[in-house]
Short mmCIF file of C-alpha atoms in Angstrom, two decimals:
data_model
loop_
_atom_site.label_atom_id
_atom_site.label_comp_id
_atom_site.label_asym_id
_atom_site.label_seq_id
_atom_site.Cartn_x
_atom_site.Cartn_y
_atom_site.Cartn_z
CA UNK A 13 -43.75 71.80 72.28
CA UNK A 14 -43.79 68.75 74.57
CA UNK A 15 -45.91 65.69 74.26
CA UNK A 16 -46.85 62.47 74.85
CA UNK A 17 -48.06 59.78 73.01
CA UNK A 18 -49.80 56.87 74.28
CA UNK A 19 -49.90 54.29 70.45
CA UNK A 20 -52.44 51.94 72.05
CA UNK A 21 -56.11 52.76 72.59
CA UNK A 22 -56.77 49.35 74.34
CA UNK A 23 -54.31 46.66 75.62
CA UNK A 24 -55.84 43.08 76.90
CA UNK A 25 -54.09 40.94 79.08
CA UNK A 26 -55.07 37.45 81.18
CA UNK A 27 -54.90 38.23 85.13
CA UNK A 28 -51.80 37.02 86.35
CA UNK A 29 -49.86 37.71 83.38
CA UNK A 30 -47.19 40.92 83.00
CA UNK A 31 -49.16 43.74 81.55
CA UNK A 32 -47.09 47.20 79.49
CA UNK A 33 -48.88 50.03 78.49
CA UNK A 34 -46.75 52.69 76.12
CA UNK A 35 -45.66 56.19 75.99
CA UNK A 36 -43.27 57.90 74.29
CA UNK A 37 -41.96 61.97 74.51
CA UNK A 38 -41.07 64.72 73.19
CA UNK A 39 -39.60 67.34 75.19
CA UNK A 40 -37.23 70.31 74.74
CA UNK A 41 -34.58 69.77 78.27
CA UNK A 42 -34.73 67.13 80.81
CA UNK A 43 -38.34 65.37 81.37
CA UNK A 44 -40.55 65.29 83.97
CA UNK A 45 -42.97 62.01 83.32
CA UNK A 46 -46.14 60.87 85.04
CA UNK A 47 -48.83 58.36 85.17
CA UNK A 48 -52.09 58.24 86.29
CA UNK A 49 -55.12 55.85 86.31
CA UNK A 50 -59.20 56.78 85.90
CA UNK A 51 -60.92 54.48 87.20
CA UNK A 52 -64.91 54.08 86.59
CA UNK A 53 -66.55 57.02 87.71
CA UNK A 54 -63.47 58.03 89.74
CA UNK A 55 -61.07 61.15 89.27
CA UNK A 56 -57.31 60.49 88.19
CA UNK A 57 -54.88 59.13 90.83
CA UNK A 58 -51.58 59.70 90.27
CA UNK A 59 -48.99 56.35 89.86
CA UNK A 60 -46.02 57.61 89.73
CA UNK A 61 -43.17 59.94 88.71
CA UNK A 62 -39.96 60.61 87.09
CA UNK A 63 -38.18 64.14 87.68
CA UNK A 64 -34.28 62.23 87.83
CA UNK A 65 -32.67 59.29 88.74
CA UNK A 66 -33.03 55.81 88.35
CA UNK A 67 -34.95 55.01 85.22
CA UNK A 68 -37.06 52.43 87.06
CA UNK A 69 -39.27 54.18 89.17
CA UNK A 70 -41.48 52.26 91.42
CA UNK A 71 -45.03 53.36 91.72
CA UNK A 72 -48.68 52.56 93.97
CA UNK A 73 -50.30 49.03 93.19
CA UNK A 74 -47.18 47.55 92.33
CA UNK A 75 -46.78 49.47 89.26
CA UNK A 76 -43.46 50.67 87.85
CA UNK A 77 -42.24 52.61 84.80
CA UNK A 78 -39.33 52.87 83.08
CA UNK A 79 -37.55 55.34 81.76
CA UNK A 80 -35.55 55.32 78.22
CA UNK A 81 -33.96 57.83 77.36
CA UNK A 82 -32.57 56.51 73.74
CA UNK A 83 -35.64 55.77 73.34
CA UNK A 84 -37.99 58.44 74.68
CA UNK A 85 -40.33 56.55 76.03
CA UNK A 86 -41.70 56.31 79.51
CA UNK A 87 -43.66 52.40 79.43
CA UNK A 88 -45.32 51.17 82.45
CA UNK A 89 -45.53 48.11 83.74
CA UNK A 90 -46.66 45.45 85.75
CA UNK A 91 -45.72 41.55 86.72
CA UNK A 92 -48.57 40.37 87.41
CA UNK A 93 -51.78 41.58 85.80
CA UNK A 94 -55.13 41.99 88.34
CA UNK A 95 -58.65 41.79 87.39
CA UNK A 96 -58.67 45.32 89.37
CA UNK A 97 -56.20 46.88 87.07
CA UNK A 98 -58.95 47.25 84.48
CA UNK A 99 -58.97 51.35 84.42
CA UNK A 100 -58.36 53.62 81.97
CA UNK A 101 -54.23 54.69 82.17
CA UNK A 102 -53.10 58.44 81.18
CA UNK A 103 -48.82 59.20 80.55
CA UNK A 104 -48.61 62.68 81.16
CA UNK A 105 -45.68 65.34 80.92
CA UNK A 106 -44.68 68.38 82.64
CA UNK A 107 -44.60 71.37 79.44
CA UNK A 108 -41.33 73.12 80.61
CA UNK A 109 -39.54 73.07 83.78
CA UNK A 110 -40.88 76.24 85.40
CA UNK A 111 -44.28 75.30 85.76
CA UNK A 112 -46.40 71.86 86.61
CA UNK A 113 -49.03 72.55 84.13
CA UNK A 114 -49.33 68.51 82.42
CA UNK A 115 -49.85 67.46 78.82
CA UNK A 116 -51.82 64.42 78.90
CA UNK A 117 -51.92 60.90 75.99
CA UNK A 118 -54.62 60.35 75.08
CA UNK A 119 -55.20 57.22 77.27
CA UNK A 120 -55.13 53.57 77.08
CA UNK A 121 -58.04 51.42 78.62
CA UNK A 122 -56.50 48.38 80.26
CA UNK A 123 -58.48 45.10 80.05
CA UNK A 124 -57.43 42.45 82.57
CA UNK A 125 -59.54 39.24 81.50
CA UNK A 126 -59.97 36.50 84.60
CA UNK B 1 -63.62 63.22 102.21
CA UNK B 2 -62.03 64.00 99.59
CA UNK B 3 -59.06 66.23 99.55
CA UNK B 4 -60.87 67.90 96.03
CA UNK B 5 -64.26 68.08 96.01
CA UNK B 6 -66.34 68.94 93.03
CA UNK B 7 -69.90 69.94 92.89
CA UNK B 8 -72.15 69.34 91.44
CA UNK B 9 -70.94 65.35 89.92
CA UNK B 10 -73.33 65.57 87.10
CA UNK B 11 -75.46 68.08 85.58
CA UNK B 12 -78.12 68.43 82.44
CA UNK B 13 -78.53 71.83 81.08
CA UNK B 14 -79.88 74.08 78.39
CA UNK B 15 -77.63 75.28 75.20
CA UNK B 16 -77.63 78.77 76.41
CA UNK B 17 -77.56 78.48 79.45
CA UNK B 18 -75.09 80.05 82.48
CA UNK B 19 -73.75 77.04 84.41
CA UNK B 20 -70.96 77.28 86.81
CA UNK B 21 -68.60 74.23 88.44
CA UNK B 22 -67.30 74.50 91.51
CA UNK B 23 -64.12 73.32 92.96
CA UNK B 24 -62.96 72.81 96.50
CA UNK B 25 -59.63 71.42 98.55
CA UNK B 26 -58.43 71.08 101.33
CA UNK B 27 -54.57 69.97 100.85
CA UNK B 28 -53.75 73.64 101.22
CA UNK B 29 -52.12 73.77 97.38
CA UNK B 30 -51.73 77.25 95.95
CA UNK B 31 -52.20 75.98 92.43
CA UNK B 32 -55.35 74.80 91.01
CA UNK B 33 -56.80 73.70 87.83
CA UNK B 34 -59.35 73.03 85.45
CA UNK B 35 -59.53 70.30 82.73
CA UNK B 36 -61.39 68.80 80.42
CA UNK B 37 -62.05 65.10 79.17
CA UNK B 38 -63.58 64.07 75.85
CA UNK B 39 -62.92 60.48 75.04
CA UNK B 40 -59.94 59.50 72.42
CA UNK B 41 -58.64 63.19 73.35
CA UNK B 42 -57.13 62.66 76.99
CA UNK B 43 -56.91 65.84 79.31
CA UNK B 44 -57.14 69.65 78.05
CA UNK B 45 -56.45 71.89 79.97
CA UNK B 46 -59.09 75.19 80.48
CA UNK B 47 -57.89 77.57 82.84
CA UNK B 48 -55.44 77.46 85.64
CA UNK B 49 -54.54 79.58 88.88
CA UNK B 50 -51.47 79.63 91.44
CA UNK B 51 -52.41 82.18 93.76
CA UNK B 52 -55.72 83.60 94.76
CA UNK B 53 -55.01 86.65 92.78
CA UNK B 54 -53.42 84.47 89.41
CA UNK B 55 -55.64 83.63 86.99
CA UNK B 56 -54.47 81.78 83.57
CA UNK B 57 -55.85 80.27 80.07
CA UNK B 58 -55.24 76.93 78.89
CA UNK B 59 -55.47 75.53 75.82
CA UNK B 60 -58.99 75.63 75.04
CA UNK B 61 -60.05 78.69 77.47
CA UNK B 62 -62.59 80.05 74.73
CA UNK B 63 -66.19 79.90 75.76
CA UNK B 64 -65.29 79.32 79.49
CA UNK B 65 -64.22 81.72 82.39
CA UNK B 66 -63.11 80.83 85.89
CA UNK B 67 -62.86 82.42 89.52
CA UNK B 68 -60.23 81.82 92.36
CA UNK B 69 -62.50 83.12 95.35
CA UNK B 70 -60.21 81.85 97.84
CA UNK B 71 -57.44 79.53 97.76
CA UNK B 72 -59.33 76.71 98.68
CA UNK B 73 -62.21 77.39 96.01
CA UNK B 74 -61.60 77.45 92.32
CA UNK B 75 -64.55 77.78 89.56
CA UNK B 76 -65.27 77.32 86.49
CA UNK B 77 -68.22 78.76 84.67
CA UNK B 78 -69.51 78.21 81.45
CA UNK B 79 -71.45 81.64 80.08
CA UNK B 80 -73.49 80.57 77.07
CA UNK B 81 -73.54 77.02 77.25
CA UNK B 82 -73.25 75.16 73.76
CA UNK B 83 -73.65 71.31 73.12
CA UNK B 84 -69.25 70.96 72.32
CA UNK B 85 -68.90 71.27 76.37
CA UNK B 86 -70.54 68.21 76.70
CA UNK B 87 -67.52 66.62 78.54
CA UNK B 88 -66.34 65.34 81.76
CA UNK B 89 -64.88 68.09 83.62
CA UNK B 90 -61.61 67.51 86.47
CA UNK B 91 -60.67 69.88 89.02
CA UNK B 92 -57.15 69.62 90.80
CA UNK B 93 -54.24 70.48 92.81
CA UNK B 94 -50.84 70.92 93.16
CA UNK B 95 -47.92 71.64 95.01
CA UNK B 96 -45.36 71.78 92.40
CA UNK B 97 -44.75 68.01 91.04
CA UNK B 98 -47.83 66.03 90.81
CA UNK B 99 -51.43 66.91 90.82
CA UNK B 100 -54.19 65.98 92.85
CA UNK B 101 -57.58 65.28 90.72
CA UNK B 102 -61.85 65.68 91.75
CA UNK B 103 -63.87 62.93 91.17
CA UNK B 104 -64.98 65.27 87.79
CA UNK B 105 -68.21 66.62 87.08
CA UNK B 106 -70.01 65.19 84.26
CA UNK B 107 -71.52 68.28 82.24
CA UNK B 108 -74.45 67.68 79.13
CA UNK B 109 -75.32 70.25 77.03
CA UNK B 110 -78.58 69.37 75.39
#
């Protein structure tokens, strides 16, 4: 069954500094890999994608993720850390290629300190 | 406005108790969803539909039924509310790669 693991309930980072927050897979065929971000009261809005390709894939806010496939892991990332990037951050992965239903990580809340 | 509307955005009610969600768009998207947040747990999903006349469980469909009146509407009701559906509750879209979310409806079950 596909998955996605997100190992870090909380990452803290100082504004202006390059932030990562983790996921790894596990699919049976080719991945498709997303992320979105919850803000405060707000629905999920959707980051960015990987169906093929590149494995750095360039996303809204100046996010980008990138894809490893040794690895399995889809980490995204970020040069330069905002205050405003303080939101809660979901990986997310398609369960089979026939359909667009998403398994979600569990999250990891992003802490951008001033 | 939004492109998924959810109504209502946050509702009390009685273990027991009938309560239904509803779910609107307007990005035209054949496929629609219902999920579920707890915290520490991330997205389940509850039911889905891709086509008016397509209805599908999830993962944790028990205790929870839906309706695809139209294929801009999409609900989800809860029959016998109990106090485990206490949760935040997302609505959304999709044209075939990635989905659109509501603003969620925050549901307590007291």
């Amino acid at each position: 069954a596909q998955s996605v693991a997100q190992p870090e309930d909380q990452v803290n980072v100082a504004e202006g500094n390059p932030l990562t927050v983790k996921c790894t897979y596990s699919v049976s065929g080719n991945p498709y890999l997303f992320w979105y971000v919850q803000y405060p009261n707000r629905g999920l809005q959707f980051l960015l994608k990987y169906i093929t390709g590149d494995n750095l894939v360039k996303g809204s806010y100046g996010f980008e993720a990138e894809f490893n496939k040794s690895q399995t892991s889809f980490h995204l990332k970020k040069p330069s850390a905002l205050v405003s990037d303080s939101a809660l951050y979901f990986c997310a992965v398609r369960e089979s290629y026939n359909t667009d239903k998403l398994i979600f990580g569990t999250g990891t809340r992003l802490q951008v300190f001033p | 406005d939004a492109d998924v509307t959810q109504t209502p955005r946050n509702r009390i009610t009685k273990t027991g108790k009938r309560i239904m969600l509803e779910c609107s768009q307007t990005k035209g998207h054949d496929r629609m969803y219902w999920y579920r947040q707890d915290p520490g747990l991330g997205l389940r999903l509850i039911y889905y539909s891709f086509d008016v006349k397509d209805i599908n469980k999830g993962e944790i469909s028990d205790g929870y039924s839906v309706s695809r009146q139209a294929q801009a509407k999409f609900s989800l009701s809860l029959e016998s509310a109990i106090p485990n559906q206490t949760a935040l509750y997302f609505c959304a879209t999709s044209l075939g790669t990635e989905a659109f979310f509501g603003q969620g409806t925050r549901l307590t079950v007291v």
